Amino acid sequence: EAEVITVKPKVVIGRPVKWVKRVKLGKDVDKIDVTKGAFNISVKDVAANVEIDKSKIKVKEDNRIKDLDEYESEKKGNRKERNLITGAVIGLTSSEEQNVTEIIIEETVEEVEVEYYTEGPTAEEFEIDEHRKRIVVSSDIHYEDILSYTELPIEAKENAVKLYWLVNGSKQEVNIDKFDTNSNGLIDYIEWIVPSLSNQTYELEITILNVQSYPTVGGEWEVRFETTGVGNKSYY
């Protein structure tokens, strides 16, 4: 049986996910399982530190065996077609994910490093009304510790920006990292970690200081007010 070490991938919304597997092949074992729908596959002979020629690699998916070049060409065409139809990346269906793709190596090697990519999670933002929006982070491939992010539609003070996770009709505040990218003292960009997918919904709340009343010199009053709302700008 093959010994497999998988490097935990870095997962970011909207970006392909890079996977690396180090595999010690056992006797009569020349097949390596990778995630269904994998693309940009390469296999390196670890001992020789050289990439194995594509002509020596075949891919078995849906009980069909193909040359690596043919497989990659089909995957590239499928991704382009999805983008043209939807304007965004579409993940695999749940039934597809239940199966794996097999890499067949037609060369005698003791240890290989397999590198491949899968489609990353997506984030969609929906305007509920002029004061609220929701961010849906989703994927049909199971990922963990997904870095998610969004730009704020209106810059705000640090304590005015909150993000909530919608769970069974309730709201739970989420820890977020807040950034002032233009160094003007106001937050304009946030990041947070989604522990696991496939589907999570978040609501972004921004409280903009503009409900304070106090007297000024000469007895005149300057009135300020505070409004709580949710930004409605989508980030893609």
mmCIF file of C-alpha atoms in Angstrom:
data_model
loop_
_atom_site.group_PDB
_atom_site.id
_atom_site.type_symbol
_atom_site.label_atom_id
_atom_site.label_comp_id
_atom_site.label_asym_id
_atom_site.label_seq_id
_atom_site.Cartn_x
_atom_site.Cartn_y
_atom_site.Cartn_z
ATOM 1 C CA GLU A 1 0.000 0.000 0.000
ATOM 2 C CA ALA A 2 1.236 3.480 -0.873
ATOM 3 C CA GLU A 3 2.333 5.872 1.893
ATOM 4 C CA VAL A 4 0.789 9.297 1.361
ATOM 5 C CA ILE A 5 1.655 12.644 2.960
ATOM 6 C CA THR A 6 -0.651 15.504 1.987
ATOM 7 C CA VAL A 7 0.383 19.121 2.569
ATOM 8 C CA LYS A 8 -2.544 21.097 3.968
ATOM 9 C CA PRO A 9 -3.548 23.514 1.200
ATOM 10 C CA LYS A 10 -4.017 27.253 1.628
ATOM 11 C CA VAL A 11 -7.623 28.007 0.708
ATOM 12 C CA VAL A 12 -8.754 31.495 -0.300
ATOM 13 C CA ILE A 13 -12.139 32.399 -1.750
ATOM 14 C CA GLY A 14 -12.135 32.971 -5.478
ATOM 15 C CA ARG A 15 -8.770 31.313 -6.095
ATOM 16 C CA PRO A 16 -7.802 27.824 -7.290
ATOM 17 C CA VAL A 17 -6.523 25.625 -4.456
ATOM 18 C CA LYS A 18 -3.067 24.077 -4.795
ATOM 19 C CA TRP A 19 -2.568 20.539 -3.450
ATOM 20 C CA VAL A 20 0.722 18.707 -2.958
ATOM 21 C CA LYS A 21 0.967 14.985 -2.156
ATOM 22 C CA ARG A 22 4.190 13.092 -1.438
ATOM 23 C CA VAL A 23 3.615 9.397 -2.188
ATOM 24 C CA LYS A 24 5.840 6.381 -1.560
ATOM 25 C CA LEU A 25 4.590 3.744 -3.945
ATOM 26 C CA GLY A 26 4.308 0.195 -2.620
ATOM 27 C CA LYS A 27 4.835 -2.975 -4.621
ATOM 28 C CA ASP A 28 2.532 -3.149 -7.627
ATOM 29 C CA VAL A 29 1.007 0.197 -6.663
ATOM 30 C CA ASP A 30 1.104 2.752 -9.452
ATOM 31 C CA LYS A 31 -2.149 4.636 -8.807
ATOM 32 C CA ILE A 32 -2.620 7.790 -6.762
ATOM 33 C CA ASP A 33 -5.989 9.227 -5.734
ATOM 34 C CA VAL A 34 -6.528 12.960 -6.118
ATOM 35 C CA THR A 35 -9.571 15.177 -5.663
ATOM 36 C CA LYS A 36 -12.325 14.791 -8.216
ATOM 37 C CA GLY A 37 -12.034 17.498 -10.857
ATOM 38 C CA ALA A 38 -8.314 18.100 -10.312
ATOM 39 C CA PHE A 39 -6.501 20.075 -13.010
ATOM 40 C CA ASN A 40 -2.966 21.287 -13.815
ATOM 41 C CA ILE A 41 -1.640 17.922 -12.663
ATOM 42 C CA SER A 42 2.099 17.290 -12.547
ATOM 43 C CA VAL A 43 4.085 14.372 -11.120
ATOM 44 C CA LYS A 44 7.721 14.551 -10.043
ATOM 45 C CA ASP A 45 10.115 11.670 -9.429
ATOM 46 C CA VAL A 46 11.454 12.641 -5.992
ATOM 47 C CA ALA A 47 14.702 10.623 -6.167
ATOM 48 C CA ALA A 48 15.678 11.980 -9.578
ATOM 49 C CA ASN A 49 14.149 15.410 -8.863
ATOM 50 C CA VAL A 50 12.657 15.546 -12.351
ATOM 51 C CA GLU A 51 9.124 15.827 -13.620
ATOM 52 C CA ILE A 52 7.768 12.624 -15.116
ATOM 53 C CA ASP A 53 6.904 13.008 -18.794
ATOM 54 C CA LYS A 54 3.175 13.518 -19.404
ATOM 55 C CA SER A 55 3.183 10.640 -21.889
ATOM 56 C CA LYS A 56 3.868 8.323 -18.923
ATOM 57 C CA ILE A 57 0.843 9.546 -16.973
ATOM 58 C CA LYS A 58 -2.780 8.599 -17.467
ATOM 59 C CA VAL A 59 -5.882 9.772 -15.617
ATOM 60 C CA LYS A 60 -8.889 7.638 -14.698
ATOM 61 C CA GLU A 61 -12.102 9.518 -14.022
ATOM 62 C CA ASP A 62 -15.695 8.258 -14.236
ATOM 63 C CA ASN A 63 -14.305 4.841 -15.235
ATOM 64 C CA ARG A 64 -12.622 6.353 -18.292
ATOM 65 C CA ILE A 65 -8.855 6.345 -18.782
ATOM 66 C CA LYS A 66 -7.324 9.248 -20.690
ATOM 67 C CA ASP A 67 -3.888 10.573 -21.521
ATOM 68 C CA LEU A 68 -2.958 13.459 -19.216
ATOM 69 C CA ASP A 69 -2.918 15.948 -22.117
ATOM 70 C CA GLU A 70 -6.417 14.899 -23.219
ATOM 71 C CA TYR A 71 -7.716 15.077 -19.660
ATOM 72 C CA GLU A 72 -6.247 18.554 -19.075
ATOM 73 C CA SER A 73 -7.596 19.834 -22.382
ATOM 74 C CA GLU A 74 -11.122 18.723 -21.457
ATOM 75 C CA LYS A 75 -10.870 20.257 -17.990
ATOM 76 C CA LYS A 76 -9.687 23.569 -19.432
ATOM 77 C CA GLY A 77 -12.588 23.613 -21.888
ATOM 78 C CA ASN A 78 -15.098 22.829 -19.152
ATOM 79 C CA ARG A 79 -13.846 25.657 -16.935
ATOM 80 C CA LYS A 80 -14.069 28.165 -19.798
ATOM 81 C CA GLU A 81 -17.617 27.048 -20.609
ATOM 82 C CA ARG A 82 -18.712 27.426 -16.970
ATOM 83 C CA ASN A 83 -17.266 30.919 -16.790
ATOM 84 C CA LEU A 84 -18.980 32.003 -20.000
ATOM 85 C CA ILE A 85 -22.357 30.728 -18.818
ATOM 86 C CA THR A 86 -22.308 31.965 -15.237
ATOM 87 C CA GLY A 87 -19.702 34.686 -15.066
ATOM 88 C CA ALA A 88 -18.209 32.848 -12.072
ATOM 89 C CA VAL A 89 -16.549 29.590 -11.213
ATOM 90 C CA ILE A 90 -18.904 26.702 -10.510
ATOM 91 C CA GLY A 91 -17.762 23.879 -8.249
ATOM 92 C CA LEU A 92 -18.381 20.179 -8.606
ATOM 93 C CA THR A 93 -21.681 18.584 -7.705
ATOM 94 C CA SER A 94 -21.957 16.619 -4.490
ATOM 95 C CA SER A 95 -22.372 13.346 -6.370
ATOM 96 C CA GLU A 96 -19.194 14.025 -8.335
ATOM 97 C CA GLU A 97 -17.226 14.753 -5.203
ATOM 98 C CA GLN A 98 -18.031 11.305 -3.789
ATOM 99 C CA ASN A 99 -15.658 9.805 -6.335
ATOM 100 C CA VAL A 100 -11.969 10.407 -6.806
ATOM 101 C CA THR A 101 -9.715 10.815 -9.797
ATOM 102 C CA GLU A 102 -6.871 8.332 -10.210
ATOM 103 C CA ILE A 103 -3.418 9.210 -11.504
ATOM 104 C CA ILE A 104 -1.789 6.204 -13.182
ATOM 105 C CA ILE A 105 2.003 6.309 -13.509
ATOM 106 C CA GLU A 106 3.419 4.152 -16.280
ATOM 107 C CA GLU A 107 6.984 4.382 -15.059
ATOM 108 C CA THR A 108 8.853 2.605 -12.274
ATOM 109 C CA VAL A 109 9.435 5.066 -9.437
ATOM 110 C CA GLU A 110 9.708 4.670 -5.681
ATOM 111 C CA GLU A 111 8.473 8.069 -4.538
ATOM 112 C CA VAL A 112 6.629 10.846 -6.322
ATOM 113 C CA GLU A 113 5.328 14.312 -5.562
ATOM 114 C CA VAL A 114 1.970 15.061 -7.138
ATOM 115 C CA GLU A 115 0.865 18.650 -7.557
ATOM 116 C CA TYR A 116 -2.606 19.622 -8.741
ATOM 117 C CA TYR A 117 -5.304 22.264 -8.356
ATOM 118 C CA THR A 118 -9.022 22.296 -7.606
ATOM 119 C CA GLU A 119 -11.586 25.070 -7.993
ATOM 120 C CA GLY A 120 -11.641 27.284 -4.904
ATOM 121 C CA PRO A 121 -14.655 28.340 -2.822
ATOM 122 C CA THR A 122 -16.850 31.150 -4.100
ATOM 123 C CA ALA A 123 -18.297 34.200 -2.344
ATOM 124 C CA GLU A 124 -21.504 35.870 -3.482
ATOM 125 C CA GLU A 125 -22.950 39.035 -2.005
ATOM 126 C CA PHE A 126 -26.680 39.729 -1.990
ATOM 127 C CA GLU A 127 -28.359 43.067 -1.326
ATOM 128 C CA ILE A 128 -31.285 42.519 1.050
ATOM 129 C CA ASP A 129 -32.296 46.167 1.122
ATOM 130 C CA GLU A 130 -30.488 49.488 0.937
ATOM 131 C CA HIS A 131 -29.063 48.927 4.423
ATOM 132 C CA ARG A 132 -28.160 45.238 4.484
ATOM 133 C CA LYS A 133 -26.267 42.659 2.496
ATOM 134 C CA ARG A 134 -25.364 39.017 3.001
ATOM 135 C CA ILE A 135 -22.216 37.204 1.935
ATOM 136 C CA VAL A 136 -22.539 33.526 1.064
ATOM 137 C CA VAL A 137 -19.302 31.527 1.031
ATOM 138 C CA SER A 138 -19.767 28.105 -0.525
ATOM 139 C CA SER A 139 -18.073 25.150 -2.184
ATOM 140 C CA ASP A 140 -19.057 21.677 -3.296
ATOM 141 C CA ILE A 141 -15.578 20.465 -2.381
ATOM 142 C CA HIS A 142 -15.021 20.190 1.360
ATOM 143 C CA TYR A 143 -12.427 22.709 2.532
ATOM 144 C CA GLU A 144 -11.289 23.843 5.970
ATOM 145 C CA ASP A 145 -9.911 27.156 7.263
ATOM 146 C CA ILE A 146 -10.929 29.245 4.259
ATOM 147 C CA LEU A 147 -9.601 32.794 4.130
ATOM 148 C CA SER A 148 -12.501 35.087 3.196
ATOM 149 C CA TYR A 149 -12.463 38.827 2.623
ATOM 150 C CA THR A 150 -14.425 41.813 1.432
ATOM 151 C CA GLU A 151 -13.984 45.529 0.908
ATOM 152 C CA LEU A 152 -16.212 47.839 2.924
ATOM 153 C CA PRO A 153 -18.548 49.971 0.807
ATOM 154 C CA ILE A 154 -18.063 52.858 3.265
ATOM 155 C CA GLU A 155 -14.985 53.433 5.376
ATOM 156 C CA ALA A 156 -15.674 53.307 9.115
ATOM 157 C CA LYS A 157 -14.024 53.447 12.518
ATOM 158 C CA GLU A 158 -12.630 50.147 13.753
ATOM 159 C CA ASN A 159 -15.248 49.557 16.466
ATOM 160 C CA ALA A 160 -18.051 50.242 13.993
ATOM 161 C CA VAL A 161 -17.428 47.216 11.775
ATOM 162 C CA LYS A 162 -18.984 43.871 12.712
ATOM 163 C CA LEU A 163 -19.572 40.598 10.891
ATOM 164 C CA TYR A 164 -22.188 38.039 11.906
ATOM 165 C CA TRP A 165 -22.586 34.390 10.984
ATOM 166 C CA LEU A 166 -26.215 33.484 10.350
ATOM 167 C CA VAL A 167 -26.981 30.141 12.013
ATOM 168 C CA ASN A 168 -30.497 28.687 12.193
ATOM 169 C CA GLY A 169 -32.096 32.106 12.286
ATOM 170 C CA SER A 170 -29.694 33.548 14.876
ATOM 171 C CA LYS A 171 -26.647 35.808 14.497
ATOM 172 C CA GLN A 172 -23.236 34.997 15.967
ATOM 173 C CA GLU A 173 -20.502 37.615 15.812
ATOM 174 C CA VAL A 174 -17.397 36.506 13.932
ATOM 175 C CA ASN A 175 -13.826 37.468 14.725
ATOM 176 C CA ILE A 176 -12.447 39.562 11.871
ATOM 177 C CA ASP A 177 -9.177 41.210 10.978
ATOM 178 C CA LYS A 178 -9.681 44.850 10.025
ATOM 179 C CA PHE A 179 -7.425 46.795 7.699
ATOM 180 C CA ASP A 180 -6.880 50.417 6.810
ATOM 181 C CA THR A 181 -5.297 49.983 3.405
ATOM 182 C CA ASN A 182 -5.034 53.677 2.567
ATOM 183 C CA SER A 183 -3.718 54.749 6.010
ATOM 184 C CA ASN A 184 -6.431 57.331 6.690
ATOM 185 C CA GLY A 185 -7.444 55.951 10.116
ATOM 186 C CA LEU A 186 -10.604 54.231 8.861
ATOM 187 C CA ILE A 187 -11.282 50.558 8.111
ATOM 188 C CA ASP A 188 -11.912 49.746 4.450
ATOM 189 C CA TYR A 189 -11.183 45.997 4.168
ATOM 190 C CA ILE A 190 -11.760 42.931 6.389
ATOM 191 C CA GLU A 191 -10.729 39.276 6.444
ATOM 192 C CA TRP A 192 -12.038 36.291 8.386
ATOM 193 C CA ILE A 193 -11.632 32.515 8.504
ATOM 194 C CA VAL A 194 -14.453 30.128 7.586
ATOM 195 C CA PRO A 195 -13.718 26.974 9.652
ATOM 196 C CA SER A 196 -15.245 24.564 7.124
ATOM 197 C CA LEU A 197 -17.604 24.456 4.180
ATOM 198 C CA SER A 198 -19.778 23.641 2.180
ATOM 199 C CA ASN A 199 -22.080 26.621 2.768
ATOM 200 C CA GLN A 200 -21.947 29.503 5.242
ATOM 201 C CA THR A 201 -23.852 32.801 5.228
ATOM 202 C CA TYR A 202 -22.576 36.037 6.793
ATOM 203 C CA GLU A 203 -24.057 39.480 7.342
ATOM 204 C CA LEU A 204 -21.849 42.550 7.396
ATOM 205 C CA GLU A 205 -22.843 45.412 9.703
ATOM 206 C CA ILE A 206 -21.290 48.873 9.632
ATOM 207 C CA THR A 207 -22.203 51.581 12.145
ATOM 208 C CA ILE A 208 -21.307 54.955 10.694
ATOM 209 C CA LEU A 209 -20.670 57.803 13.120
ATOM 210 C CA ASN A 210 -22.167 61.022 11.730
ATOM 211 C CA VAL A 211 -25.981 60.064 17.294
ATOM 212 C CA GLN A 212 -24.142 62.684 19.241
ATOM 213 C CA SER A 213 -25.458 66.069 20.219
ATOM 214 C CA TYR A 214 -23.433 68.631 22.120
ATOM 215 C CA PRO A 215 -23.330 72.423 22.505
ATOM 216 C CA THR A 216 -20.660 74.439 20.759
ATOM 217 C CA VAL A 217 -19.330 77.948 21.341
ATOM 218 C CA GLY A 218 -22.008 80.651 21.177
ATOM 219 C CA GLY A 219 -24.788 78.375 22.392
ATOM 220 C CA GLU A 220 -25.383 76.855 18.994
ATOM 221 C CA TRP A 221 -25.852 73.118 18.737
ATOM 222 C CA GLU A 222 -24.072 70.833 16.347
ATOM 223 C CA VAL A 223 -26.137 67.686 15.843
ATOM 224 C CA ARG A 224 -24.609 64.411 14.750
ATOM 225 C CA PHE A 225 -26.372 61.103 14.354
ATOM 226 C CA GLU A 226 -25.369 57.491 14.229
ATOM 227 C CA THR A 227 -26.885 55.059 11.754
ATOM 228 C CA THR A 228 -26.506 51.310 11.656
ATOM 229 C CA GLY A 229 -26.694 49.581 8.335
ATOM 230 C CA VAL A 230 -25.024 47.056 6.137
ATOM 231 C CA GLY A 231 -23.000 47.790 3.056
ATOM 232 C CA ASN A 232 -24.312 46.668 -0.280
ATOM 233 C CA LYS A 233 -21.275 46.675 -2.548
ATOM 234 C CA SER A 234 -20.280 43.354 -4.018
ATOM 235 C CA TYR A 235 -16.612 42.355 -4.170
ATOM 236 C CA TYR A 236 -15.369 40.207 -7.054
#
